PDB file of C-alpha atoms and ligand atoms in Angstrom:
ATOM      1  CA  MET A   1       8.398  -9.400 -15.239  1.00  0.00           C
ATOM      2  CA  ILE A   2       5.168  -7.700 -14.163  1.00  0.00           C
ATOM      3  CA  VAL A   3       5.003  -6.020 -10.750  1.00  0.00           C
ATOM      4  CA  PHE A   4       1.577  -4.976  -9.471  1.00  0.00           C
ATOM      5  CA  TYR A   5       1.572  -2.434  -6.666  1.00  0.00           C
ATOM      6  CA  PHE A   6      -0.688  -0.387  -4.429  1.00  0.00           C
ATOM      7  CA  THR A   7       0.700   2.664  -2.665  1.00  0.00           C
ATOM      8  CA  SER A   8      -0.407   5.770  -0.830  1.00  0.00           C
ATOM      9  CA  THR A   9       2.813   7.402   0.390  1.00  0.00           C
ATOM     10  CA  GLY A  10       5.294   5.766  -1.956  1.00  0.00           C
ATOM     11  CA  ASN A  11       6.902   3.060   0.225  1.00  0.00           C
ATOM     12  CA  SER A  12       5.517   0.193  -1.837  1.00  0.00           C
ATOM     13  CA  LEU A  13       6.146   2.002  -5.135  1.00  0.00           C
ATOM     14  CA  ALA A  14       9.766   2.719  -4.124  1.00  0.00           C
ATOM     15  CA  VAL A  15      10.286  -1.024  -3.590  1.00  0.00           C
ATOM     16  CA  ALA A  16       8.528  -1.846  -6.880  1.00  0.00           C
ATOM     17  CA  LYS A  17      10.803   0.614  -8.706  1.00  0.00           C
ATOM     18  CA  ARG A  18      13.914  -0.973  -7.166  1.00  0.00           C
ATOM     19  CA  ILE A  19      12.729  -4.427  -8.254  1.00  0.00           C
ATOM     20  CA  GLY A  20      11.933  -3.203 -11.763  1.00  0.00           C
ATOM     21  CA  GLY A  21       9.936  -4.801 -14.570  1.00  0.00           C
ATOM     22  CA  ASP A  22       6.613  -3.543 -15.924  1.00  0.00           C
ATOM     23  CA  LEU A  23       5.024  -1.721 -12.991  1.00  0.00           C
ATOM     24  CA  ILE A  24       1.214  -1.769 -12.925  1.00  0.00           C
ATOM     25  CA  SER A  25      -0.773   0.162 -10.334  1.00  0.00           C
ATOM     26  CA  ILE A  26      -3.640  -1.947  -8.972  1.00  0.00           C
ATOM     27  CA  PRO A  27      -6.118   1.005  -8.851  1.00  0.00           C
ATOM     28  CA  GLN A  28      -5.603   1.395 -12.616  1.00  0.00           C
ATOM     29  CA  VAL A  29      -6.631  -2.198 -13.382  1.00  0.00           C
ATOM     30  CA  ILE A  30      -9.099  -2.948 -10.602  1.00  0.00           C
ATOM     31  CA  ASP A  31     -12.115  -2.206 -12.815  1.00  0.00           C
ATOM     32  CA  GLY A  32     -10.699  -3.961 -15.903  1.00  0.00           C
ATOM     33  CA  SER A  33     -12.215  -7.085 -17.374  1.00  0.00           C
ATOM     34  CA  ASP A  34      -8.871  -8.612 -18.436  1.00  0.00           C
ATOM     35  CA  THR A  35      -7.779 -10.449 -15.310  1.00  0.00           C
ATOM     36  CA  HIS A  36      -5.412 -13.011 -16.845  1.00  0.00           C
ATOM     37  CA  TYR A  37      -1.744 -12.063 -16.469  1.00  0.00           C
ATOM     38  CA  LYS A  38       1.085 -14.125 -17.955  1.00  0.00           C
ATOM     39  CA  ASP A  39       4.838 -13.547 -17.625  1.00  0.00           C
ATOM     40  CA  GLU A  40       7.974 -15.353 -16.539  1.00  0.00           C
ATOM     41  CA  ALA A  41       7.747 -13.579 -13.151  1.00  0.00           C
ATOM     42  CA  ILE A  42       4.845 -11.741 -11.498  1.00  0.00           C
ATOM     43  CA  GLY A  43       4.938  -9.828  -8.207  1.00  0.00           C
ATOM     44  CA  VAL A  44       2.494  -7.980  -5.956  1.00  0.00           C
ATOM     45  CA  ILE A  45       3.662  -5.222  -3.579  1.00  0.00           C
ATOM     46  CA  PHE A  46       1.359  -3.480  -1.117  1.00  0.00           C
ATOM     47  CA  PRO A  47       1.211  -1.824   2.321  1.00  0.00           C
ATOM     48  CA  VAL A  48      -0.034  -3.912   5.256  1.00  0.00           C
ATOM     49  CA  TYR A  49      -3.262  -2.473   6.719  1.00  0.00           C
ATOM     50  CA  SER A  50      -4.302  -3.964  10.068  1.00  0.00           C
ATOM     51  CA  GLY A  51      -2.380  -7.144   9.400  1.00  0.00           C
ATOM     52  CA  ALA A  52      -3.813  -7.665   5.897  1.00  0.00           C
ATOM     53  CA  PRO A  53      -3.480  -6.312   2.357  1.00  0.00           C
ATOM     54  CA  PRO A  54      -5.636  -3.241   1.597  1.00  0.00           C
ATOM     55  CA  ARG A  55      -9.208  -4.054   0.567  1.00  0.00           C
ATOM     56  CA  MET A  56      -8.547  -3.174  -3.089  1.00  0.00           C
ATOM     57  CA  VAL A  57      -5.516  -5.484  -3.197  1.00  0.00           C
ATOM     58  CA  ARG A  58      -7.636  -8.307  -1.777  1.00  0.00           C
ATOM     59  CA  GLN A  59     -10.275  -7.628  -4.449  1.00  0.00           C
ATOM     60  CA  PHE A  60      -7.556  -7.690  -7.116  1.00  0.00           C
ATOM     61  CA  LEU A  61      -6.135 -10.987  -5.838  1.00  0.00           C
ATOM     62  CA  ASP A  62      -9.629 -12.478  -5.769  1.00  0.00           C
ATOM     63  CA  LYS A  63     -10.130 -11.890  -9.465  1.00  0.00           C
ATOM     64  CA  ALA A  64      -6.609 -12.046 -10.966  1.00  0.00           C
ATOM     65  CA  ILE A  65      -5.395 -15.197 -12.694  1.00  0.00           C
ATOM     66  CA  PHE A  66      -1.598 -15.408 -12.683  1.00  0.00           C
ATOM     67  CA  GLU A  67       0.399 -17.575 -15.077  1.00  0.00           C
ATOM     68  CA  ALA A  68       4.070 -17.303 -14.097  1.00  0.00           C
ATOM     69  CA  ASP A  69       7.114 -19.449 -13.386  1.00  0.00           C
ATOM     70  CA  TYR A  70       7.925 -17.255 -10.406  1.00  0.00           C
ATOM     71  CA  LEU A  71       5.310 -15.538  -8.234  1.00  0.00           C
ATOM     72  CA  PHE A  72       6.231 -13.235  -5.352  1.00  0.00           C
ATOM     73  CA  ALA A  73       4.605 -10.819  -2.907  1.00  0.00           C
ATOM     74  CA  ILE A  74       6.051  -8.148  -0.610  1.00  0.00           C
ATOM     75  CA  GLY A  75       4.089  -6.455   2.163  1.00  0.00           C
ATOM     76  CA  THR A  76       5.576  -3.136   3.301  1.00  0.00           C
ATOM     77  CA  TYR A  77       4.766  -2.285   6.905  1.00  0.00           C
ATOM     78  CA  GLY A  78       5.713   0.123   9.659  1.00  0.00           C
ATOM     79  CA  ASN A  79       5.530  -1.778  12.880  1.00  0.00           C
ATOM     80  CA  MET A  80       3.943  -5.248  12.873  1.00  0.00           C
ATOM     81  CA  PRO A  81       2.924  -7.230   9.775  1.00  0.00           C
ATOM     82  CA  GLY A  82       1.219  -9.913  11.854  1.00  0.00           C
ATOM     83  CA  ALA A  83       0.302 -13.003   9.853  1.00  0.00           C
ATOM     84  CA  CYS A  84      -0.340 -10.961   6.680  1.00  0.00           C
ATOM     85  CA  MET A  85       1.998 -12.894   4.383  1.00  0.00           C
ATOM     86  CA  TYR A  86       1.146 -16.262   5.945  1.00  0.00           C
ATOM     87  CA  ASN A  87      -2.556 -15.584   5.351  1.00  0.00           C
ATOM     88  CA  LEU A  88      -1.794 -14.369   1.830  1.00  0.00           C
ATOM     89  CA  GLN A  89      -0.277 -17.773   1.014  1.00  0.00           C
ATOM     90  CA  LYS A  90      -3.285 -19.564   2.530  1.00  0.00           C
ATOM     91  CA  GLY A  91      -5.607 -17.431   0.367  1.00  0.00           C
ATOM     92  CA  ALA A  92      -3.535 -18.180  -2.742  1.00  0.00           C
ATOM     93  CA  GLU A  93      -3.672 -21.916  -2.028  1.00  0.00           C
ATOM     94  CA  LYS A  94      -7.472 -21.709  -1.878  1.00  0.00           C
ATOM     95  CA  ARG A  95      -7.379 -20.111  -5.341  1.00  0.00           C
ATOM     96  CA  GLY A  96      -5.154 -22.933  -6.630  1.00  0.00           C
ATOM     97  CA  TYR A  97      -1.696 -21.340  -6.722  1.00  0.00           C
ATOM     98  CA  ARG A  98       1.245 -20.588  -4.385  1.00  0.00           C
ATOM     99  CA  PHE A  99       3.616 -17.666  -4.040  1.00  0.00           C
ATOM    100  CA  ASP A 100       7.246 -18.811  -4.530  1.00  0.00           C
ATOM    101  CA  TYR A 101       8.632 -15.930  -2.495  1.00  0.00           C
ATOM    102  CA  LEU A 102       6.967 -13.978   0.314  1.00  0.00           C
ATOM    103  CA  ASN A 103       8.547 -11.280   2.437  1.00  0.00           C
ATOM    104  CA  SER A 104       7.663  -8.193   4.425  1.00  0.00           C
ATOM    105  CA  LEU A 105       9.678  -4.999   4.622  1.00  0.00           C
ATOM    106  CA  LEU A 106       9.827  -2.632   7.607  1.00  0.00           C
ATOM    107  CA  MET A 107       9.560   1.010   6.458  1.00  0.00           C
ATOM    108  CA  VAL A 108       8.173   4.347   7.730  1.00  0.00           C
ATOM    109  CA  ASP A 109       4.786   3.758   9.378  1.00  0.00           C
ATOM    110  CA  ASN A 110       2.415   6.257   7.758  1.00  0.00           C
ATOM    111  CA  PHE A 111      -0.499   5.547  10.135  1.00  0.00           C
ATOM    112  CA  LEU A 112      -0.948   9.061  11.540  1.00  0.00           C
ATOM    113  CA  PRO A 113      -3.287   8.177  14.439  1.00  0.00           C
ATOM    114  CA  VAL A 114      -0.463   6.218  16.096  1.00  0.00           C
ATOM    115  CA  PHE A 115       2.857   7.405  14.628  1.00  0.00           C
ATOM    116  CA  GLU A 116       4.691  10.712  14.358  1.00  0.00           C
ATOM    117  CA  MET A 117       6.427  11.020  10.984  1.00  0.00           C
ATOM    118  CA  ASP A 118       9.663  12.737  12.109  1.00  0.00           C
ATOM    119  CA  ALA A 119      10.197   9.989  14.696  1.00  0.00           C
ATOM    120  CA  GLN A 120       9.487   7.366  12.020  1.00  0.00           C
ATOM    121  CA  ILE A 121      12.047   8.915   9.631  1.00  0.00           C
ATOM    122  CA  ALA A 122      14.639   9.044  12.427  1.00  0.00           C
ATOM    123  CA  LYS A 123      14.046   5.327  13.013  1.00  0.00           C
ATOM    124  CA  LEU A 124      14.873   4.284   9.426  1.00  0.00           C
ATOM    125  CA  PRO A 125      18.486   3.227  10.205  1.00  0.00           C
ATOM    126  CA  GLU A 126      17.251   1.233  13.217  1.00  0.00           C
ATOM    127  CA  LYS A 127      14.575  -0.368  11.038  1.00  0.00           C
ATOM    128  CA  LYS A 128      17.331  -1.383   8.577  1.00  0.00           C
ATOM    129  CA  THR A 129      14.992  -0.508   5.710  1.00  0.00           C
ATOM    130  CA  GLU A 130      17.768   0.082   3.186  1.00  0.00           C
ATOM    131  CA  GLU A 131      19.598  -3.190   3.940  1.00  0.00           C
ATOM    132  CA  MET A 132      16.376  -5.205   3.866  1.00  0.00           C
ATOM    133  CA  THR A 133      15.271  -3.570   0.588  1.00  0.00           C
ATOM    134  CA  ALA A 134      18.596  -4.480  -1.033  1.00  0.00           C
ATOM    135  CA  ARG A 135      18.276  -8.063   0.244  1.00  0.00           C
ATOM    136  CA  ILE A 136      14.737  -8.462  -1.110  1.00  0.00           C
ATOM    137  CA  VAL A 137      15.711  -6.982  -4.493  1.00  0.00           C
ATOM    138  CA  ALA A 138      18.644  -9.438  -4.728  1.00  0.00           C
ATOM    139  CA  ASP A 139      16.443 -12.364  -3.647  1.00  0.00           C
ATOM    140  CA  ILE A 140      13.973 -11.606  -6.427  1.00  0.00           C
ATOM    141  CA  GLN A 141      16.694 -11.099  -9.027  1.00  0.00           C
ATOM    142  CA  ASN A 142      18.063 -14.515  -8.032  1.00  0.00           C
ATOM    143  CA  ARG A 143      14.531 -16.015  -8.062  1.00  0.00           C
ATOM    144  CA  GLU A 144      14.939 -17.198  -4.467  1.00  0.00           C
ATOM    145  CA  HIS A 145      12.142 -19.119  -2.752  1.00  0.00           C
ATOM    146  CA  LYS A 146      10.830 -18.177   0.684  1.00  0.00           C
ATOM    147  CA  GLY A 147       7.662 -19.039   2.565  1.00  0.00           C
ATOM    148  CA  ALA A 148       5.911 -17.111   5.338  1.00  0.00           C
ATOM    149  CA  LYS A 149       5.593 -18.414   8.863  1.00  0.00           C
ATOM    150  CA  ALA A 150       3.328 -17.175  11.658  1.00  0.00           C
ATOM    151  CA  SER A 151       3.005 -18.638  15.127  1.00  0.00           C
ATOM    152  CA  LEU A 152      -0.426 -19.433  16.560  1.00  0.00           C
ATOM    153  CA  PRO A 153      -0.413 -16.347  18.865  1.00  0.00           C
ATOM    154  CA  VAL A 154       0.529 -14.081  15.932  1.00  0.00           C
ATOM    155  CA  ARG A 155      -2.271 -15.582  13.839  1.00  0.00           C
ATOM    156  CA  ALA A 156      -4.705 -15.055  16.717  1.00  0.00           C
ATOM    157  CA  VAL A 157      -3.681 -11.391  17.190  1.00  0.00           C
ATOM    158  CA  THR A 158      -3.900 -10.810  13.422  1.00  0.00           C
ATOM    159  CA  ALA A 159      -7.405 -12.275  13.374  1.00  0.00           C
ATOM    160  CA  MET A 160      -8.373  -9.803  16.116  1.00  0.00           C
ATOM    161  CA  PHE A 161      -6.916  -6.923  14.045  1.00  0.00           C
ATOM    162  CA  ALA A 162      -8.816  -8.138  10.984  1.00  0.00           C
ATOM    163  CA  GLY A 163     -12.025  -7.048  12.699  1.00  0.00           C
ATOM    164  CA  MET A 164     -10.774  -3.442  12.791  1.00  0.00           C
ATOM    165  CA  LYS A 165     -11.961  -1.498   9.769  1.00  0.00           C
ATOM    166  CA  THR A 166      -9.151   0.587   8.273  1.00  0.00           C
ATOM    167  CA  ASP A 167     -11.324   1.551   5.315  1.00  0.00           C
ATOM    168  CA  LYS A 168     -13.145   4.310   7.148  1.00  0.00           C
ATOM    169  CA  ASN A 169     -15.298   6.581   5.041  1.00  0.00           C
ATOM    170  CA  ALA A 170     -13.150   9.674   5.574  1.00  0.00           C
ATOM    171  CA  GLN A 171     -16.128  11.586   6.956  1.00  0.00           C
ATOM    172  CA  GLY A 172     -14.022  12.319  10.021  1.00  0.00           C
ATOM    173  CA  TYR A 173     -11.314  14.123   8.042  1.00  0.00           C
ATOM    174  CA  ILE A 174     -11.101  17.861   8.638  1.00  0.00           C
ATOM    175  CA  VAL A 175     -10.278  20.142   5.684  1.00  0.00           C
ATOM    176  CA  ASN A 176      -9.109  23.522   6.966  1.00  0.00           C
ATOM    177  CA  ASP A 177      -9.125  26.922   5.244  1.00  0.00           C
ATOM    178  CA  GLN A 178      -5.610  26.419   3.846  1.00  0.00           C
ATOM    179  CA  CYS A 179      -7.289  24.401   1.063  1.00  0.00           C
ATOM    180  CA  THR A 180      -6.892  26.042  -2.361  1.00  0.00           C
ATOM    181  CA  LYS A 181      -9.289  23.573  -4.134  1.00  0.00           C
ATOM    182  CA  CYS A 182      -6.351  22.408  -6.274  1.00  0.00           C
ATOM    183  CA  GLY A 183      -7.857  18.909  -6.660  1.00  0.00           C
ATOM    184  CA  ILE A 184      -4.654  16.986  -5.900  1.00  0.00           C
ATOM    185  CA  CYS A 185      -6.321  15.033  -3.078  1.00  0.00           C
ATOM    186  CA  ALA A 186      -8.842  13.669  -5.631  1.00  0.00           C
ATOM    187  CA  LYS A 187      -5.990  12.641  -7.957  1.00  0.00           C
ATOM    188  CA  VAL A 188      -3.956  10.789  -5.309  1.00  0.00           C
ATOM    189  CA  CYS A 189      -7.016   8.911  -4.067  1.00  0.00           C
ATOM    190  CA  PRO A 190      -6.908   5.291  -5.327  1.00  0.00           C
ATOM    191  CA  ALA A 191     -10.605   4.837  -4.581  1.00  0.00           C
ATOM    192  CA  LYS A 192     -12.122   7.760  -6.518  1.00  0.00           C
ATOM    193  CA  ASN A 193     -13.522   8.787  -3.166  1.00  0.00           C
ATOM    194  CA  ILE A 194     -12.912  12.550  -3.397  1.00  0.00           C
ATOM    195  CA  ASP A 195     -14.592  15.192  -5.496  1.00  0.00           C
ATOM    196  CA  VAL A 196     -13.419  18.808  -5.255  1.00  0.00           C
ATOM    197  CA  THR A 197     -16.030  21.452  -6.011  1.00  0.00           C
ATOM    198  CA  ASP A 198     -16.281  24.616  -3.949  1.00  0.00           C
ATOM    199  CA  ARG A 199     -15.278  22.259  -1.136  1.00  0.00           C
ATOM    200  CA  VAL A 200     -13.607  18.855  -0.709  1.00  0.00           C
ATOM    201  CA  ASN A 201     -16.299  16.160  -0.732  1.00  0.00           C
ATOM    202  CA  PHE A 202     -15.582  12.634   0.520  1.00  0.00           C
ATOM    203  CA  SER A 203     -17.791   9.730  -0.593  1.00  0.00           C
ATOM    204  CA  GLY A 204     -18.336   6.474   1.247  1.00  0.00           C
ATOM    205  CA  HIS A 205     -15.830   4.096  -0.339  1.00  0.00           C
ATOM    206  CA  CYS A 206     -12.597   5.206   1.330  1.00  0.00           C
ATOM    207  CA  GLU A 207      -9.745   2.683   1.556  1.00  0.00           C
ATOM    208  CA  GLY A 208      -8.323   4.472   4.599  1.00  0.00           C
ATOM    209  CA  CYS A 209      -4.960   4.812   2.832  1.00  0.00           C
ATOM    210  CA  LEU A 210      -4.309   8.401   4.030  1.00  0.00           C
ATOM    211  CA  ALA A 211      -2.834   9.481   0.655  1.00  0.00           C
ATOM    212  CA  CYS A 212      -5.066  12.572   0.598  1.00  0.00           C
ATOM    213  CA  VAL A 213      -3.966  13.516   4.118  1.00  0.00           C
ATOM    214  CA  HIS A 214      -0.227  12.974   3.559  1.00  0.00           C
ATOM    215  CA  LEU A 215      -0.022  14.485   0.087  1.00  0.00           C
ATOM    216  CA  CYS A 216      -2.141  17.648   0.188  1.00  0.00           C
ATOM    217  CA  PRO A 217       0.371  20.372  -0.827  1.00  0.00           C
ATOM    218  CA  GLN A 218      -1.228  22.793   1.667  1.00  0.00           C
ATOM    219  CA  ASN A 219      -1.343  20.226   4.493  1.00  0.00           C
ATOM    220  CA  ALA A 220      -5.021  21.158   4.744  1.00  0.00           C
ATOM    221  CA  ILE A 221      -6.462  17.711   5.552  1.00  0.00           C
ATOM    222  CA  HIS A 222      -6.243  16.552   9.143  1.00  0.00           C
ATOM    223  CA  LEU A 223      -7.370  13.679  11.330  1.00  0.00           C
ATOM    224  CA  LYS A 224      -8.864  14.496  14.707  1.00  0.00           C
ATOM    225  CA  ASN A 225      -6.485  12.001  16.305  1.00  0.00           C
ATOM    226  CA  GLU A 226      -3.273  12.530  14.279  1.00  0.00           C
ATOM    227  CA  LYS A 227      -0.039  12.346  16.305  1.00  0.00           C
ATOM    228  CA  SER A 228       1.392  15.484  14.633  1.00  0.00           C
ATOM    229  CA  ASP A 229       0.909  17.528  11.475  1.00  0.00           C
ATOM    230  CA  LYS A 230       4.069  16.120   9.828  1.00  0.00           C
ATOM    231  CA  ARG A 231       3.456  14.178   6.605  1.00  0.00           C
ATOM    232  CA  TRP A 232       5.323  11.517   4.616  1.00  0.00           C
ATOM    233  CA  LEU A 233       6.128  10.812   0.974  1.00  0.00           C
ATOM    234  CA  HIS A 234       8.968   8.379   0.213  1.00  0.00           C
ATOM    235  CA  SER A 235      12.029  10.284  -1.066  1.00  0.00           C
ATOM    236  CA  GLU A 236      12.378   8.073  -4.168  1.00  0.00           C
ATOM    237  CA  VAL A 237       8.791   8.716  -5.291  1.00  0.00           C
ATOM    238  CA  SER A 238       7.291  11.961  -6.611  1.00  0.00           C
ATOM    239  CA  LEU A 239       3.792  13.334  -6.170  1.00  0.00           C
ATOM    240  CA  HIS A 240       3.465  13.038  -9.942  1.00  0.00           C
ATOM    241  CA  GLU A 241       4.125   9.273  -9.708  1.00  0.00           C
ATOM    242  CA  ILE A 242       1.480   8.838  -6.996  1.00  0.00           C
ATOM    243  CA  ILE A 243      -1.023  10.726  -9.168  1.00  0.00           C
ATOM    244  CA  ALA A 244      -0.146   8.531 -12.160  1.00  0.00           C
ATOM    245  CA  ALA A 245      -0.636   5.450  -9.971  1.00  0.00           C
ATOM    246  CA  ASN A 246      -3.825   6.426  -8.167  1.00  0.00           C
ATOM    247  CA  ASN A 247      -5.775   8.950 -10.232  1.00  0.00           C
ATOM    248  CA  ARG A 248      -8.916   7.263 -11.511  1.00  0.00           C
ATOM    249  CA  TYR A 249     -10.528  10.387 -12.953  1.00  0.00           C
ATOM    250  CA  ARG A 250      -9.478   9.882 -16.582  1.00  0.00           C
ATOM    251  CA  ASP A 251     -11.105  11.679 -19.496  1.00  0.00           C
TER     252      ASP A 251
HETATM  253  C1  FMN B 301      -4.894   2.248   7.427  1.00  0.00           C
HETATM  254  C2  FMN B 301      -3.487   1.818   7.710  1.00  0.00           C
HETATM  255  C3  FMN B 301      -3.277   0.658   8.438  1.00  0.00           C
HETATM  256  C4  FMN B 301      -1.981   0.222   8.682  1.00  0.00           C
HETATM  257  N1  FMN B 301      -1.804  -0.943   9.384  1.00  0.00           N
HETATM  258  C5  FMN B 301      -0.551  -1.387   9.638  1.00  0.00           C
HETATM  259  C6  FMN B 301      -0.349  -2.614  10.338  1.00  0.00           C
HETATM  260  O1  FMN B 301      -1.280  -3.328  10.722  1.00  0.00           O
HETATM  261  N2  FMN B 301       0.922  -2.993  10.619  1.00  0.00           N
HETATM  262  C7  FMN B 301       1.999  -2.224  10.233  1.00  0.00           C
HETATM  263  O2  FMN B 301       3.115  -2.602  10.548  1.00  0.00           O
HETATM  264  N3  FMN B 301       1.838  -1.088   9.504  1.00  0.00           N
HETATM  265  C8  FMN B 301       0.593  -0.645   9.206  1.00  0.00           C
HETATM  266  N4  FMN B 301       0.415   0.510   8.467  1.00  0.00           N
HETATM  267  C9  FMN B 301       1.611   1.209   7.925  1.00  0.00           C
HETATM  268  C10 FMN B 301       1.845   0.918   6.445  1.00  0.00           C
HETATM  269  O3  FMN B 301       1.657  -0.457   6.167  1.00  0.00           O
HETATM  270  C11 FMN B 301       3.256   1.305   5.997  1.00  0.00           C
HETATM  271  O4  FMN B 301       3.592   2.602   6.351  1.00  0.00           O
HETATM  272  C12 FMN B 301       3.427   1.083   4.488  1.00  0.00           C
HETATM  273  O5  FMN B 301       4.790   0.919   4.183  1.00  0.00           O
HETATM  274  C13 FMN B 301       2.872   2.226   3.647  1.00  0.00           C
HETATM  275  O6  FMN B 301       3.091   1.942   2.286  1.00  0.00           O
HETATM  276  P1  FMN B 301       2.792   2.976   1.102  1.00  0.00           P
HETATM  277  O7  FMN B 301       3.657   4.190   1.360  1.00  0.00           O
HETATM  278  O8  FMN B 301       3.187   2.259  -0.127  1.00  0.00           O
HETATM  279  O9  FMN B 301       1.349   3.301   1.130  1.00  0.00           O
HETATM  280  C14 FMN B 301      -0.861   0.968   8.207  1.00  0.00           C
HETATM  281  C15 FMN B 301      -1.083   2.146   7.474  1.00  0.00           C
HETATM  282  C16 FMN B 301      -2.378   2.574   7.226  1.00  0.00           C
HETATM  283  C17 FMN B 301      -2.598   3.839   6.427  1.00  0.00           C
HETATM  284  S1  SF4 B 302      -5.125  18.716  -2.118  1.00  0.00           S
HETATM  285 FE1  SF4 B 302      -5.367  19.989  -0.305  1.00  0.00          FE
HETATM  286  S2  SF4 B 302      -5.456  22.072  -1.113  1.00  0.00           S
HETATM  287 FE2  SF4 B 302      -5.820  20.720  -2.843  1.00  0.00          FE
HETATM  288  S3  SF4 B 302      -8.071  20.501  -2.938  1.00  0.00           S
HETATM  289 FE3  SF4 B 302      -7.331  18.814  -1.693  1.00  0.00          FE
HETATM  290  S4  SF4 B 302      -7.445  19.554   0.434  1.00  0.00           S
HETATM  291 FE4  SF4 B 302      -7.563  21.344  -0.918  1.00  0.00          FE
HETATM  292  S1  SF4 B 303     -10.308   9.446   0.641  1.00  0.00           S
HETATM  293 FE1  SF4 B 303      -8.159   9.697   1.259  1.00  0.00          FE
HETATM  294  S2  SF4 B 303      -7.836   8.019   2.713  1.00  0.00           S
HETATM  295 FE2  SF4 B 303      -9.719   7.521   1.586  1.00  0.00          FE
HETATM  296  S3  SF4 B 303      -9.034   6.233  -0.107  1.00  0.00           S
HETATM  297 FE3  SF4 B 303      -9.053   8.350  -0.851  1.00  0.00          FE
HETATM  298  S4  SF4 B 303      -6.964   9.094  -0.535  1.00  0.00           S
HETATM  299 FE4  SF4 B 303      -7.212   7.224   0.692  1.00  0.00          FE
END
């Protein structure tokens, strides 16, 4: 089984690790020319951004050719997935294939402009994240089939959200004087959007994933509109694993 994933704060990677198989980080293959993937089972796991997969995941799905007996996708989200998985199936159908199993999984919402991380962590039991993760893992082990439904109002609201750009260019991020120029923000960035010289420089192709903000060891990167200065990394995922997944500065 091959499981493709995209992650910034580890939620999606934690789920991928629970499911198992050969885990492949989408940022590591996005520039590759080999886009044909064949296995008995293939899965795609990603965070929901404004009711849709992240831009890089959409680019990956546009060019990937999957050959599998069982194809699944999981969208991790923090509050409202909208019609994300429904639209994902529609997109797949246009490309000539269908997902056999689609599901979304409620986890900590890492969107700092709206959510406070301590409150999100406290809500985990209420969100039933652990139970739902176990159920999804079992479903995939048993090769269950499940479609994705979305009512007309949900589809309409999701279409409105789709107009909101989450892939801001990071120019609004504030780097304070706690920064030690360690370069970790550049290594956790899936978009190769950060270069650390005598300062932290952001380019213009940000995915808006907030990995740099959440994972700076000095907590030196801030948003003007963040709800608090608390940050999030999933407890089953290490900083080292996020770097291995997202670092695109290879020698
Ligand atoms: C830019 C951005 C947009 C987001 N949009 C949504 C959303 O529309 N609905 C939602 O429920 N969660 C949203 N989230 C929360 C994430 O989908 C959620 O925390 C996810 O599990 C993070 O996964 P990761 O840790 O693998 O990156 C958003 C997060 C970010 C950073
Ligand atoms: S990770 Fe934080 S401390 Fe390190 S270079 Fe980036 S902003 Fe500075
Ligand atoms: S600059 Fe920060 S928010 Fe933008 S893609 Fe890179 S890590 Fe994500």
